Coordinates of C-alpha atoms in Angstrom, one line a residue:
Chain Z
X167 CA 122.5 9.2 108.3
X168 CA 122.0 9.9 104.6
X169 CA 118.3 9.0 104.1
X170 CA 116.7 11.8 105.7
X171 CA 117.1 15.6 105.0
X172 CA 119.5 17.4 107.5
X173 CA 117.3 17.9 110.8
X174 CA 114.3 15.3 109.1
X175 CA 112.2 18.1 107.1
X176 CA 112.5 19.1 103.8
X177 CA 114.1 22.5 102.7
X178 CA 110.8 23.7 101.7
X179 CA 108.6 22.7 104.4
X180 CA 111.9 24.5 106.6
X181 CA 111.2 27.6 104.6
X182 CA 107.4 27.5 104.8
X183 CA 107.9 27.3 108.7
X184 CA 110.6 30.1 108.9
X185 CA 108.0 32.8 107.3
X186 CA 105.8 31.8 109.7
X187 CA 108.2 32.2 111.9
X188 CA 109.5 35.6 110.8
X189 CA 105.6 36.5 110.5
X190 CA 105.2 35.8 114.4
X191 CA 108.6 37.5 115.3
X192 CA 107.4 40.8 113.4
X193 CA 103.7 40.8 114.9
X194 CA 104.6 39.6 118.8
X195 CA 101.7 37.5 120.2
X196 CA 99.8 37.1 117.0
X197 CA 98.9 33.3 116.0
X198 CA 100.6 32.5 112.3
X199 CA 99.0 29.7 110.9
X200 CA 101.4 27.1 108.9
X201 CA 100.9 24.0 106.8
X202 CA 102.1 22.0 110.2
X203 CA 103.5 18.3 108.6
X204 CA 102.6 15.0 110.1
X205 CA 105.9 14.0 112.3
X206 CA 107.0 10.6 113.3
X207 CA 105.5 11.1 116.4
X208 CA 101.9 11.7 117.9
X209 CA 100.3 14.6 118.2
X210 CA 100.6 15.9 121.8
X211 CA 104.0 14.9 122.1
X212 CA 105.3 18.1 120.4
X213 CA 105.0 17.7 117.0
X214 CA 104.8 22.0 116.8
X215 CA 107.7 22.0 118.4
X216 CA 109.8 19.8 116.6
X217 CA 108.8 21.5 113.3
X218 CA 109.8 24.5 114.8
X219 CA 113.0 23.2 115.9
X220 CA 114.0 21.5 113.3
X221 CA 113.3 24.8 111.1
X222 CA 115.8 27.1 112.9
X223 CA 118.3 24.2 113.7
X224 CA 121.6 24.6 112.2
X225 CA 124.5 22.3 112.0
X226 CA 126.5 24.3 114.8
X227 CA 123.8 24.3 117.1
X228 CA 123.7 22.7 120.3
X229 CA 120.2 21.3 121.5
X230 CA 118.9 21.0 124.5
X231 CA 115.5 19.1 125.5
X232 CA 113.4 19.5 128.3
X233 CA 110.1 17.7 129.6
X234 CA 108.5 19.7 132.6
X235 CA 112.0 21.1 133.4
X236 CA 113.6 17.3 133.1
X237 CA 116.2 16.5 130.6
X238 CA 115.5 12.9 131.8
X239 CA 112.0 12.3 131.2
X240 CA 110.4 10.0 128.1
X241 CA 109.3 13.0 125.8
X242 CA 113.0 14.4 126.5
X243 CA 114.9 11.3 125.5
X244 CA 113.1 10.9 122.4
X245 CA 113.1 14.5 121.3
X246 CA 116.8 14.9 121.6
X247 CA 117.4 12.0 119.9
X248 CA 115.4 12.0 117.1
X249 CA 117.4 15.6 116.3
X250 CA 120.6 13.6 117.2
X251 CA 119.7 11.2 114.5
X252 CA 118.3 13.1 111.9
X253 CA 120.2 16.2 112.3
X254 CA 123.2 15.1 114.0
X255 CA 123.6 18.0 116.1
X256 CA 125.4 18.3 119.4
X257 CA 123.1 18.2 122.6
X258 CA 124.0 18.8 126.1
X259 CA 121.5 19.3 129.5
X260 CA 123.4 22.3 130.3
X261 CA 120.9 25.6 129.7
X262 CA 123.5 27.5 129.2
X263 CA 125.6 26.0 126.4
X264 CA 122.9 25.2 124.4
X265 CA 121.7 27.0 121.6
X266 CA 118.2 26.0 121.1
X267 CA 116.3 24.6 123.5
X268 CA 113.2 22.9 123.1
X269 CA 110.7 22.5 126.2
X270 CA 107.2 21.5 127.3
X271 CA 105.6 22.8 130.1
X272 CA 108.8 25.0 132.2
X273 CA 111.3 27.9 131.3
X274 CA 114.9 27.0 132.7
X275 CA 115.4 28.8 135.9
X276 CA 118.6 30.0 135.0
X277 CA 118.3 33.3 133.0
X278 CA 118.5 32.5 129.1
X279 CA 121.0 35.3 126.9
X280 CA 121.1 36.7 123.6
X281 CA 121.9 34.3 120.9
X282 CA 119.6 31.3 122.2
X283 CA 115.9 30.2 121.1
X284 CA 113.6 28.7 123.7
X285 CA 111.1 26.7 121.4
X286 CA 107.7 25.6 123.3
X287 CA 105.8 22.5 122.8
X288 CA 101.8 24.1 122.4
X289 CA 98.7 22.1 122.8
X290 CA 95.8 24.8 122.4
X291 CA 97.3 28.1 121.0
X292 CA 94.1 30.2 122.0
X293 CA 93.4 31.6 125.2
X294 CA 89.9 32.2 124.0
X295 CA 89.3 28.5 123.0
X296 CA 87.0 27.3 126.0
X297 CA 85.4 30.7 126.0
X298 CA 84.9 31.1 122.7
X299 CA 84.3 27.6 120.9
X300 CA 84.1 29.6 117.5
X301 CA 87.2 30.3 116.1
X302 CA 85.9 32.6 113.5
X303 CA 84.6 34.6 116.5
X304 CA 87.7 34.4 118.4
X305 CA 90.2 35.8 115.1
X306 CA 87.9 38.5 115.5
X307 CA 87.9 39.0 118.8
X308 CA 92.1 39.1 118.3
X309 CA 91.6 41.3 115.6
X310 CA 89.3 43.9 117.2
X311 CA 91.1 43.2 120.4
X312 CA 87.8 42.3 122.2
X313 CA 89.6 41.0 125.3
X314 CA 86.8 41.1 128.0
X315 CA 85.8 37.9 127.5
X316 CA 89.4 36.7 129.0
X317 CA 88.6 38.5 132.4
X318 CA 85.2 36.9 132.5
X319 CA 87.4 33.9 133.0
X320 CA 89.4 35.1 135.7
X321 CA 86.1 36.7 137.4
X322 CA 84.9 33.1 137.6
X323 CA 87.6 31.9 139.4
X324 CA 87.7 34.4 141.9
X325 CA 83.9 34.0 142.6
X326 CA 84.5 30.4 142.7
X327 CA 87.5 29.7 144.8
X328 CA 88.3 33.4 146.1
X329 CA 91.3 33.7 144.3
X330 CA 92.6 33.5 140.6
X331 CA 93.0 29.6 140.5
X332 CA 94.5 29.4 136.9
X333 CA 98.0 28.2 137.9
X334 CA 99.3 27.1 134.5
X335 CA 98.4 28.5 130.3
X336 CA 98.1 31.9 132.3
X337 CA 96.9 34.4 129.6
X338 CA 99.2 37.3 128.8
X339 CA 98.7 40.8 126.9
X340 CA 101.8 40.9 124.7
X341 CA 103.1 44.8 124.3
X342 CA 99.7 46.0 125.1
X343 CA 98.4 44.4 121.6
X344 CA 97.5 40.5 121.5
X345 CA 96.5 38.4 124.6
X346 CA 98.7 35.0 124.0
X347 CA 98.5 31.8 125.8
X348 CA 101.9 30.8 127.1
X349 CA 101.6 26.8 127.0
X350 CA 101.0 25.3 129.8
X351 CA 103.8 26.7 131.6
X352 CA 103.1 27.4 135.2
X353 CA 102.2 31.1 136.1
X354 CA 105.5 31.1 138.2
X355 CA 107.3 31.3 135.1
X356 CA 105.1 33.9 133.5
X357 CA 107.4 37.0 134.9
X358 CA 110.4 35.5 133.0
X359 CA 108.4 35.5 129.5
X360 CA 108.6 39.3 129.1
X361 CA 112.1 41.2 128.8
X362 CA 113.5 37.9 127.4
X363 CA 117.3 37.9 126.0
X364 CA 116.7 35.0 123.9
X365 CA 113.9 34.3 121.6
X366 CA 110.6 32.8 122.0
X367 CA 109.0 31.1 119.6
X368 CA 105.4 28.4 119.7
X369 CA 104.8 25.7 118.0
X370 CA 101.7 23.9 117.8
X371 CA 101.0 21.1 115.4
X372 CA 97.7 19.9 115.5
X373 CA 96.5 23.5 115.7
X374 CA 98.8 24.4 113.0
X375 CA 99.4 27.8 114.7
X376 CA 103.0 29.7 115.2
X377 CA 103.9 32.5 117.4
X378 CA 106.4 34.3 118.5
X379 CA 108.5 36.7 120.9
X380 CA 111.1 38.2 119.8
X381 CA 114.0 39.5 122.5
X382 CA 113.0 41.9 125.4
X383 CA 109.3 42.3 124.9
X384 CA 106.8 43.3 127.1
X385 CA 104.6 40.8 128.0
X386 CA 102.5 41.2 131.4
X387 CA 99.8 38.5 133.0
X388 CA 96.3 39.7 132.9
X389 CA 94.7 40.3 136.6
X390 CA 92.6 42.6 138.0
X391 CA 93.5 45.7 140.3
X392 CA 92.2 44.2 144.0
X393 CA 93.2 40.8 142.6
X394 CA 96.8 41.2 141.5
X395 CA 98.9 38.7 139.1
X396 CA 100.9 36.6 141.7
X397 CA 103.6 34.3 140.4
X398 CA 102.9 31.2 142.5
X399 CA 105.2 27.9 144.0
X400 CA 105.1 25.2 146.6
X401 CA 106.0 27.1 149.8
X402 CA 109.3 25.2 150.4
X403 CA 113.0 25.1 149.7
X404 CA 114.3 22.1 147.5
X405 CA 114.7 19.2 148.8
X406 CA 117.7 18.2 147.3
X407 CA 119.4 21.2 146.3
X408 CA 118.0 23.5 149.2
X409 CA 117.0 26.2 146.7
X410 CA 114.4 28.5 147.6
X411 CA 113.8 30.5 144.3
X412 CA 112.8 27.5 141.3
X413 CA 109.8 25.8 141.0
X414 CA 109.1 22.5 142.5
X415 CA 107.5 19.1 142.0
X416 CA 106.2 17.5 144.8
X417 CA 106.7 13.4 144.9
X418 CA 105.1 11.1 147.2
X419 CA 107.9 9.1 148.4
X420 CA 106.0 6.1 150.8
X421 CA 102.4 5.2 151.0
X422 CA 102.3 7.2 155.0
X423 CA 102.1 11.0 153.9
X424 CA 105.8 11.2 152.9
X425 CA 106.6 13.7 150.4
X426 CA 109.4 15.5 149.2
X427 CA 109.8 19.0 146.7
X428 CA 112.2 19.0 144.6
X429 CA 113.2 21.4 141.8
X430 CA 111.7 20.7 138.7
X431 CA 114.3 21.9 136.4
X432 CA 117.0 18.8 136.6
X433 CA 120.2 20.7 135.2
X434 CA 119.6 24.0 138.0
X435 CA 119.3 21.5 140.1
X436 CA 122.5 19.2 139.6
X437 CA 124.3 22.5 139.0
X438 CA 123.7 23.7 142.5
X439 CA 124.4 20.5 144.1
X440 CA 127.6 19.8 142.2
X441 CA 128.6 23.8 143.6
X442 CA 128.3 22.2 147.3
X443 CA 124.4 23.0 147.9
X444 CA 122.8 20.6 150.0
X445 CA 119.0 19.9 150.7
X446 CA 117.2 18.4 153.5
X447 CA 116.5 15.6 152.0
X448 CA 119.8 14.9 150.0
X449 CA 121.6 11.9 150.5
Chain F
X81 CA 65.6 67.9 118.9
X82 CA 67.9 65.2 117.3
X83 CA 66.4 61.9 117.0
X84 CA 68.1 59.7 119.2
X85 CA 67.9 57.0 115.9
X86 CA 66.8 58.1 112.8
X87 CA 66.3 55.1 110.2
X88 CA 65.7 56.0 106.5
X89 CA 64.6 53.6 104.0
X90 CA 65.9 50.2 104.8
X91 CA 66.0 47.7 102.8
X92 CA 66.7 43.9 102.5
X93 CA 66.5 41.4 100.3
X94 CA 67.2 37.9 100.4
X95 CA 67.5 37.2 97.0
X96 CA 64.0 37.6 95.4
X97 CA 62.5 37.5 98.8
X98 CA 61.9 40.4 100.4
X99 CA 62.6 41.2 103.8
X100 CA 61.6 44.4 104.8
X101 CA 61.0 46.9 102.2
X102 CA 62.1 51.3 102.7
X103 CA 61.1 51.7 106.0
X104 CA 61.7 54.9 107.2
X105 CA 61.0 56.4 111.1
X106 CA 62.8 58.6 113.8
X107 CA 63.2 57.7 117.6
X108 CA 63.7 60.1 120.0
X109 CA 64.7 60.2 122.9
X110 CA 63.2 58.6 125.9
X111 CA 60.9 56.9 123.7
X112 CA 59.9 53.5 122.8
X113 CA 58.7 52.6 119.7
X114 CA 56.6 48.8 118.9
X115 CA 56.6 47.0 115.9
X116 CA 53.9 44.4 115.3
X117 CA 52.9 42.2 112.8
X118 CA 52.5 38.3 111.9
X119 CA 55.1 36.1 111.5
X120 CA 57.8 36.6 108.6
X121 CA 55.9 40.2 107.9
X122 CA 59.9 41.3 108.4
X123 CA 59.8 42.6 111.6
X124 CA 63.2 41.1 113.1
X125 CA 64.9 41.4 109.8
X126 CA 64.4 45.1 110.2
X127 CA 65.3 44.8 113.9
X128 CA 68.7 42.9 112.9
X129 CA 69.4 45.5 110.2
X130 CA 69.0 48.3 112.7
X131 CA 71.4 46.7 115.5
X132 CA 74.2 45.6 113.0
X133 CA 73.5 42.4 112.8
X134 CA 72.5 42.3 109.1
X135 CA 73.6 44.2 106.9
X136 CA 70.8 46.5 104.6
X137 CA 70.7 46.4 100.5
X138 CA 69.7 50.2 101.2
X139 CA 68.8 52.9 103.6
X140 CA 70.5 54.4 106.4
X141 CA 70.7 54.2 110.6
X142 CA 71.6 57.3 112.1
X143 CA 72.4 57.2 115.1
X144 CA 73.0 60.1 117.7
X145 CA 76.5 59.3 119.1
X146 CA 77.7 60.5 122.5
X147 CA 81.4 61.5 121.1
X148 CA 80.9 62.6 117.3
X149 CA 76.6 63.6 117.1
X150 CA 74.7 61.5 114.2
X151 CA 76.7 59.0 113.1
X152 CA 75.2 56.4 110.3
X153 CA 76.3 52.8 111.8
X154 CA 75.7 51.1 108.7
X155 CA 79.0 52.3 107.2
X156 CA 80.9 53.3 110.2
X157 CA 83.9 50.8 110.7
X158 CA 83.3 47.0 112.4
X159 CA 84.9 48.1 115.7
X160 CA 83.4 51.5 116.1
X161 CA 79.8 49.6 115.4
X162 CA 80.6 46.6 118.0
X163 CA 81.8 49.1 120.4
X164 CA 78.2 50.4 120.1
X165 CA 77.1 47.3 120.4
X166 CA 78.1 47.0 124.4
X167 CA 78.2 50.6 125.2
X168 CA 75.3 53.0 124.4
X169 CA 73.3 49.9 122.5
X170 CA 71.9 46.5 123.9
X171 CA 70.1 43.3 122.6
X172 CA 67.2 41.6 124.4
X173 CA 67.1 38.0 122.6
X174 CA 63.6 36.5 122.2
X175 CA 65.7 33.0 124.3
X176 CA 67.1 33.9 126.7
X177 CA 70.0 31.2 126.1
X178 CA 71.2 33.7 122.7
X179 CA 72.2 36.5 124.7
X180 CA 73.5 34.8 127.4
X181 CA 76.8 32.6 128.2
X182 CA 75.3 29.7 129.9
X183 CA 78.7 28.4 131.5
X184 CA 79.4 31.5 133.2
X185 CA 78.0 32.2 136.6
X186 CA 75.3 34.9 136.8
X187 CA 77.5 37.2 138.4
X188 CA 80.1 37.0 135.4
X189 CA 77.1 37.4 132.7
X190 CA 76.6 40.7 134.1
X191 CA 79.7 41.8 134.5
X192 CA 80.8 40.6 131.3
X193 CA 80.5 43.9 129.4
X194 CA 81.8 46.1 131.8
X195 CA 84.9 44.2 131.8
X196 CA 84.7 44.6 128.0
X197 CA 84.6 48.3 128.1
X198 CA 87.7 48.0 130.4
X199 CA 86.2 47.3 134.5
X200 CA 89.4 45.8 136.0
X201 CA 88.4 45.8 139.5
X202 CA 86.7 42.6 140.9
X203 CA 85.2 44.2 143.8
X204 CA 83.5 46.8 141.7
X205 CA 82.1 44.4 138.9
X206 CA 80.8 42.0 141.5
X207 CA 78.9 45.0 143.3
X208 CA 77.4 46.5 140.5
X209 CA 76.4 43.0 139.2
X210 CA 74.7 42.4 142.3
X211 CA 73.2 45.7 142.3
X212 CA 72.0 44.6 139.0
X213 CA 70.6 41.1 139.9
X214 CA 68.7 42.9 142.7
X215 CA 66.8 45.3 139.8
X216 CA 65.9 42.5 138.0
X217 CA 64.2 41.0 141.6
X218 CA 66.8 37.9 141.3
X219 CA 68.3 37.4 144.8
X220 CA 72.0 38.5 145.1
X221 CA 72.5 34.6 146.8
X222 CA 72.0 33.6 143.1
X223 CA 75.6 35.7 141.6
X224 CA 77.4 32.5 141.3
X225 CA 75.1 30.2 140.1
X226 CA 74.9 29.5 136.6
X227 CA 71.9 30.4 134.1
X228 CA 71.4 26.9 133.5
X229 CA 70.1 27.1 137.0
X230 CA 67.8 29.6 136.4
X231 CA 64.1 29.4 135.8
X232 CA 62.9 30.7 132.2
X233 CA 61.6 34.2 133.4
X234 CA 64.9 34.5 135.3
X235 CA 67.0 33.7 132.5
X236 CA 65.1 36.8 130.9
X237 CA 65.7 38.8 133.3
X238 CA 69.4 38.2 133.4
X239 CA 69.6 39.0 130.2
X240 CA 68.0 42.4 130.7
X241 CA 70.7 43.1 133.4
X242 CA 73.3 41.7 131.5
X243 CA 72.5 43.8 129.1
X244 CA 71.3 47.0 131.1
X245 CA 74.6 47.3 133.4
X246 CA 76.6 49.6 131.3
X247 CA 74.0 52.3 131.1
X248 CA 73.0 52.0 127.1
X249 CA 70.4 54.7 125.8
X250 CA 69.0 52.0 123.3
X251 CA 67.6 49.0 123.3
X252 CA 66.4 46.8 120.9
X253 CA 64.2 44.2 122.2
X254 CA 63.1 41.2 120.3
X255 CA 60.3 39.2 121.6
X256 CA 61.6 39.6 124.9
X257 CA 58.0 37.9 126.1
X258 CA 58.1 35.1 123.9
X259 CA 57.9 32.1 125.5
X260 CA 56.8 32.6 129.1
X261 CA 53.8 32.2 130.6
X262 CA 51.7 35.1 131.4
X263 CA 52.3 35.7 135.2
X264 CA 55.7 35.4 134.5
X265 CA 55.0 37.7 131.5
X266 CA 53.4 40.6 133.4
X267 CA 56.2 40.3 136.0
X268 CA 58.2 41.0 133.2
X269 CA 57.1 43.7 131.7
X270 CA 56.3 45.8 135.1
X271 CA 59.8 45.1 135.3
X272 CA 60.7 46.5 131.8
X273 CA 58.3 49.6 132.2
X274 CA 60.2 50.8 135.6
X275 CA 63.5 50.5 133.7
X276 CA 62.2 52.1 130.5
X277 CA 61.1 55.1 133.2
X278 CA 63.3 55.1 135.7
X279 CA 66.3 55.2 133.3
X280 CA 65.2 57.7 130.4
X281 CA 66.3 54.7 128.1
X282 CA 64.7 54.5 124.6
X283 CA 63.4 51.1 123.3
X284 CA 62.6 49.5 120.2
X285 CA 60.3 46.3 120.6
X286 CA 59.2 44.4 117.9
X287 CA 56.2 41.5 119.1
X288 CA 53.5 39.8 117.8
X289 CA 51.8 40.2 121.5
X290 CA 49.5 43.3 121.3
X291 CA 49.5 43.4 124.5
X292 CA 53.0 44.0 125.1
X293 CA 52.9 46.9 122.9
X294 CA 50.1 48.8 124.8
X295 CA 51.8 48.6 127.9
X296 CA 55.6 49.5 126.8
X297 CA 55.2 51.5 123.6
X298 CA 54.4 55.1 123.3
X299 CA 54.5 54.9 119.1
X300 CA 53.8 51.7 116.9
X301 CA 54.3 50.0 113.6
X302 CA 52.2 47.6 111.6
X303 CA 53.9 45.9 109.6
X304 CA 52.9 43.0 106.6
X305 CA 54.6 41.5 103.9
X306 CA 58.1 44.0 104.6
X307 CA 55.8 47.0 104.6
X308 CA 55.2 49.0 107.2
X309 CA 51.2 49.9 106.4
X310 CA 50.4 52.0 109.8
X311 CA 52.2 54.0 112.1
X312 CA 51.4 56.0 114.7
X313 CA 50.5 56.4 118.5
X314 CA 49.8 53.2 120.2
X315 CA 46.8 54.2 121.2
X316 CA 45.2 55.4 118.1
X317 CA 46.4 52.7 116.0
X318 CA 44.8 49.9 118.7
X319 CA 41.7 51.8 119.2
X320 CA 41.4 53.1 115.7
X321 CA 42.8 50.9 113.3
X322 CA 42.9 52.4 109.4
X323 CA 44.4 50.0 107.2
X324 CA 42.4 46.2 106.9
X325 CA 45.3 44.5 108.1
X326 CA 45.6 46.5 111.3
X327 CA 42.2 46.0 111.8
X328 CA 42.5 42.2 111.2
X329 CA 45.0 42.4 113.5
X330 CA 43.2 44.0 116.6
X331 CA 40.3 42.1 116.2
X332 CA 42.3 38.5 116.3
X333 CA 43.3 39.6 119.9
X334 CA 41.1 36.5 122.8
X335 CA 39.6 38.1 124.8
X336 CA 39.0 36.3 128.0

């Protein structure tokens, strides 16, 4: 692999992408915007994240992929080995020997330490978009910190449904300054986001937007005082590894009403069954 | 007494054009002051400068502040002026559809700026908001229907909850008649008259409807070509008109 640049982008597109990098890590929540590259890929499919990965990549690094908590899933595959190609770095599904980890959608269940990066794939970096359709309104809004607007939003859905119904992209107030949208992880992960050992850091491409988190910030999920921030899941235990604490996918297994739930995140999962833990459903 | 908003000689110009030209007048408290003239005569230009939404070649707003006394909003900072903005100061929009979010259900219109001035309980904003819809006569079944929904007087009145709910001492009103039809109108501006009353609130309206002003306004001003040419009690300026305009003016009024 000689005809591409170590990990695909050129030194100074990495360097453009680091500032904004080290912009977002020194102003926690607050959207850096960066000359974002067209990647060999479409747009939706990550193309923030990749830049951002293959900015803070380094030859030593080990890289881990996930897809909606799979290691095993199409945008997975392709992620890790496009950085296997071009970059030639080691990868493994393990969460905890990897050094950057790249996901759409989940945070690994098991707790991430100091020394890793969680990157996140971001589709629509602001919270305020559908509120707001004026972006020159909503950089002011950030920059006056006008945040009603955000619990008009959750005001509708409590009128609406009797309950705060946004279940994923949950908005959060990051140390009391910026209100940030997490991706579209679901709010079950949303408690894990604040107080974080390893790093956080966005990536959008189409947006061109970067943000960051840097280790053990405070970040808490907007709510309102009789309708508390409540970190949601399928009411079940796994069906394959029997755990109780992770979040769940639910897959229709027959065409008669049979379903099963089974952890979302693939490597917690094989983990615990390889330790002896057995679901109800397990073969 | 300290004028509740003192305005001295605004001024602006776009390019050439003049909007409105050194206009100078006090408000005080509890009252509401009219502005009349034909169209482009620079009445909402004026009306935009004073609210914040232009900003004046010249002149000054002072305004009496509940925290720090006379303030002048003009060169106060952004925040301090759009904190204004939904606190002590509101905006009646000639369409309804400008000063409102159509997407959002009634009850969130309302309750939008108290949760801007920090409201975080739902139980409270939804009771106040219905306390509000039921002020502006809209039925409290309607909270979670959208404005798009609503008829074109409703929509008004919305807006005059909307803006209403947070207890402002000023409000600027542009053409809030405009476009109804006159039973819908007179509804209206009972409505506005008990508010204006029953709350202490002052009010500046600017119309072209004469009628509007001799029902809501204690004080008036005639304005033509930027100018203000006559001011004075509503009254006297109606019944006794000085300046040819003014008189123009009062005698273009149909009678039926």
């Amino acid at each position: 692999m000689t005809e591409y640049n170590f990990a695909y982008l050129d030194e100074q597109t990495k360097r453009m992408i680091r500032r904004a990098i080290l912009k977002g890590l020194a102003i926690p929540g607050y959207q850096v915007p960066f000359a974002s590259r067209e990647m060999p890929m479409p747009y939706g499919w990550g193309t923030g994240g990749v830049q951002v990965s293959a900015a803070v990549l380094t030859p030593k690094d080990t890289f881990k992929v996930i897809d909606q908590g799979a290691d095993d899933t199409t945008n997975a595959v392709s992620i890790r080995t496009f950085f296997q190609r071009t970059a030639g770095v080691a990868t493994t599904t393990a969460t905890s020997d990897a050094t950057v980890i790249q996901t759409r959608h989940r945070i690994p269940e098991e707790p991430l330490h100091e020394g890793q990066i969680l990157v996140y794939q971001v589709p629509i970096p602001e919270p305020l978009r559908f509120l707001e359709p004026r972006e020159s309104e909503t950089r002011k809004m950030h920059s006056l910190e006008e945040y009603g607007l955000m619990h008009v939003k959750l005001y509708e859905d409590i009128s609406r449904h009797g309950h705060i119904a946004t279940s994923y992209a949950y908005p959060v107030k990051v140390e009391g300054r910026y209100v940030m949208d997490p991706s579209p992880i679901p709010k079950f992960d949303n408690p894990k986001l604040g107080d974080m050992a390893a790093i956080q850091l966005f990536g959008a491409g189409r947006e061109q937007r970067i943000y960051a988190l840097p280790p053990y910030t405070q970040v808490v999920s907007l709510d309102f005082e009789d309708h508390p921030f409540e970190a949601s899941k399928a009411d079940h235990p796994c069906g394959m590894c029997g755990a109780t604490d992770s979040y769940l996918d639910e897959l229709i297994i027959d065409d008669l009403g049979g379903r099963m739930f089974v952890c979302s995140d693939t490597d917690y999962c094989e983990a615990r069954q390889a330790a002896g833990h057995k679901g109800k459903d397990a073969a | 007494m300290t004028p509740l908003l003192s305005v001295q000689g605004i001024t602006k110009r776009y390019g050439a054009h003049i909007g409105c030209a050194d206009v100078s007048f006090n408000l005080y408290p509890g009252e509401v002051m009219g502005i009349v003239g034909e169209s482009g005569s620079g009445k909402s230009t004026l009306l935009n400068c004073m609210a914040g939404h232009l900003t004046p070649d010249a002149g000054q707003v002072v305004f009496d502040t509940r925290t720090d006394g006379p303030r002048d909003t003009i060169t106060m900072s952004e925040p301090e002026r759009r904190m204004l903005g939904r606190t002590d100061w509101a905006f009646v929009h000639q369409h309804a559809r400008d000063g409102l979010r159509m997407g959002v259900s009634a009850g969130g219109n309302v309750g939008e700026r108290l949760m801007a001035v920090g409201e975080r309980h739902y139980g409270d904003i939804r009771d106040k908001a219905t306390d509000w819809l039921g002020r502006v006569e809209i039925d409290a079944s309607r909270v979670d229907d959208r404005p798009t929904t609503f008829s074109g007087g409703m929509q008004q009145r919305l807006q005059i909850a909307r803006n209403l709910v947070t207890g402002p001492r000023l409000v600027f009103m542009d053409e809030p008649t405009g476009g109804l039809d006159v039973s819908v109108q007179a509804r209206l501006l009972d409505l506005l008259r008990g508010l204006v009353r029953d709350m202490g609130l002052s009010a500046i309206i600017v119309t072209h409807d004469l009628a509007v002003v001799r029902l809501l306004a204690d004080r008036l001003m005639v304005m033509k070509s930027g100018r203000v040419i006559e001011a004075g009690l509503t009254d006297q300026v109606l019944d006794d008109p000085q300046h040819a305009y003014s008189q123009l003016l009062v005698s273009s009024v149909l009678q039926v």
